[in-house]
PDB file of C-alpha atoms in Angstrom:
ATOM      1  CA  UNK A   1      -1.595 220.285  82.516  1.00 74.00           C
ATOM      2  CA  UNK A   2      -1.959 216.535  82.029  1.00 82.00           C
ATOM      3  CA  UNK A   3      -2.077 216.014  85.792  1.00 83.00           C
ATOM      4  CA  UNK A   4      -4.840 218.600  86.185  1.00 83.00           C
ATOM      5  CA  UNK A   5      -6.816 217.043  83.337  1.00 81.00           C
ATOM      6  CA  UNK A   6      -6.498 213.634  85.013  1.00 81.00           C
ATOM      7  CA  UNK A   7      -7.639 215.081  88.333  1.00 82.00           C
ATOM      8  CA  UNK A   8     -10.664 216.686  86.665  1.00 82.00           C
ATOM      9  CA  UNK A   9     -11.667 213.406  85.003  1.00 82.00           C
ATOM     10  CA  UNK A  10     -11.183 211.569  88.293  1.00 81.00           C
ATOM     11  CA  UNK A  11     -13.407 214.127  90.031  1.00 81.00           C
ATOM     12  CA  UNK A  12     -16.091 213.773  87.352  1.00 82.00           C
ATOM     13  CA  UNK A  13     -15.924 209.994  87.598  1.00 81.00           C
ATOM     14  CA  UNK A  14     -16.109 210.155  91.386  1.00 81.00           C
ATOM     15  CA  UNK A  15     -19.083 212.538  91.272  1.00 81.00           C
ATOM     16  CA  UNK A  16     -21.005 210.257  88.915  1.00 81.00           C
ATOM     17  CA  UNK A  17     -20.314 207.264  91.160  1.00 84.00           C
ATOM     18  CA  UNK A  18     -21.517 209.203  94.214  1.00 82.00           C
ATOM     19  CA  UNK A  19     -24.681 210.184  92.344  1.00 82.00           C
ATOM     20  CA  UNK A  20     -25.311 206.556  91.383  1.00 84.00           C
ATOM     21  CA  UNK A  21     -24.830 205.380  94.976  1.00 85.00           C
ATOM     22  CA  UNK A  22     -27.149 208.115  96.267  1.00 86.00           C
ATOM     23  CA  UNK A  23     -29.815 207.166  93.722  1.00 85.00           C
ATOM     24  CA  UNK A  24     -29.566 203.456  94.558  1.00 88.00           C
ATOM     25  CA  UNK A  25     -29.673 204.190  98.295  1.00 88.00           C
ATOM     26  CA  UNK A  26     -32.744 206.364  97.856  1.00 86.00           C
ATOM     27  CA  UNK A  27     -34.542 203.631  95.890  1.00 88.00           C
ATOM     28  CA  UNK A  28     -33.701 201.014  98.508  1.00 86.00           C
ATOM     29  CA  UNK A  29     -34.849 203.312 101.310  1.00 85.00           C
ATOM     30  CA  UNK A  30     -38.173 203.955  99.551  1.00 82.00           C
ATOM     31  CA  UNK A  31     -38.689 200.190  99.074  1.00 82.00           C
ATOM     32  CA  UNK A  32     -37.863 199.671 102.742  1.00 80.00           C
ATOM     33  CA  UNK A  33     -40.431 202.304 103.741  1.00 73.00           C
ATOM     34  CA  UNK A  34     -43.077 200.609 101.573  1.00 74.00           C
ATOM     35  CA  UNK A  35     -42.330 197.210 103.114  1.00 70.00           C
ATOM     36  CA  UNK A  36     -42.283 198.658 106.623  1.00 67.00           C
ATOM     37  CA  UNK A  37     -45.657 200.369 106.145  1.00 63.00           C
ATOM     38  CA  UNK A  38     -47.165 197.004 105.171  1.00 59.00           C
ATOM     39  CA  UNK A  39     -45.740 195.390 108.299  1.00 59.00           C
ATOM     40  CA  UNK A  40     -46.941 198.183 110.574  1.00 56.00           C
ATOM     41  CA  UNK A  41     -50.532 197.580 109.445  1.00 60.00           C
ATOM     42  CA  UNK A  42     -50.390 194.127 110.970  1.00 62.00           C
ATOM     43  CA  UNK A  43     -50.242 190.573 109.760  1.00 59.00           C
ATOM     44  CA  UNK A  44     -53.223 188.777 108.286  1.00 63.00           C
ATOM     45  CA  UNK A  45     -52.847 185.418 110.030  1.00 61.00           C
ATOM     46  CA  UNK A  46     -55.456 183.506 107.979  1.00 64.00           C
ATOM     47  CA  UNK A  47     -53.787 184.701 104.784  1.00 64.00           C
ATOM     48  CA  UNK A  48     -50.389 183.821 106.213  1.00 61.00           C
ATOM     49  CA  UNK A  49     -51.614 180.343 107.161  1.00 62.00           C
ATOM     50  CA  UNK A  50     -52.669 179.632 103.577  1.00 62.00           C
ATOM     51  CA  UNK A  51     -49.099 180.165 102.495  1.00 61.00           C
ATOM     52  CA  UNK A  52     -47.703 177.569 104.871  1.00 62.00           C
ATOM     53  CA  UNK A  53     -46.699 174.430 103.049  1.00 66.00           C
ATOM     54  CA  UNK A  54     -48.495 171.164 103.738  1.00 64.00           C
ATOM     55  CA  UNK A  55     -45.315 169.550 105.065  1.00 66.00           C
ATOM     56  CA  UNK A  56     -45.015 172.207 107.752  1.00 75.00           C
ATOM     57  CA  UNK A  57     -48.709 171.830 108.596  1.00 74.00           C
ATOM     58  CA  UNK A  58     -48.213 168.074 108.877  1.00 77.00           C
ATOM     59  CA  UNK A  59     -45.244 168.581 111.198  1.00 79.00           C
ATOM     60  CA  UNK A  60     -47.263 170.930 113.389  1.00 80.00           C
ATOM     61  CA  UNK A  61     -50.094 168.382 113.570  1.00 82.00           C
ATOM     62  CA  UNK A  62     -47.634 165.664 114.651  1.00 82.00           C
ATOM     63  CA  UNK A  63     -46.200 167.908 117.352  1.00 82.00           C
ATOM     64  CA  UNK A  64     -49.709 168.733 118.597  1.00 82.00           C
ATOM     65  CA  UNK A  65     -50.647 165.035 118.686  1.00 84.00           C
ATOM     66  CA  UNK A  66     -47.463 164.209 120.597  1.00 82.00           C
ATOM     67  CA  UNK A  67     -48.091 167.057 123.036  1.00 81.00           C
ATOM     68  CA  UNK A  68     -51.715 166.010 123.569  1.00 82.00           C
ATOM     69  CA  UNK A  69     -50.687 162.396 124.139  1.00 81.00           C
ATOM     70  CA  UNK A  70     -47.915 163.150 126.626  1.00 80.00           C
ATOM     71  CA  UNK A  71     -49.214 166.337 128.241  1.00 76.00           C
ATOM     72  CA  UNK A  72     -53.008 166.188 128.424  1.00 69.00           C
ATOM     73  CA  UNK A  73     -54.806 169.420 129.322  1.00 63.00           C
TER      74      UNK A  73
END
């Protein structure tokens, strides 16, 4: 009887863990779908450019200047 009781509690514990994993997976999948729908609409390049840090912009300007100096159009 004790063995059966232990098996029942193990089954209940296992079922609750499975339910928790299913719930978490569902939430992550829904977040993924939301993020994917935003990507599929396209990227707003001007908005993206505003988010680029000034150090990266400075680096890009230096690379452009180097390119223009060594490889004129």
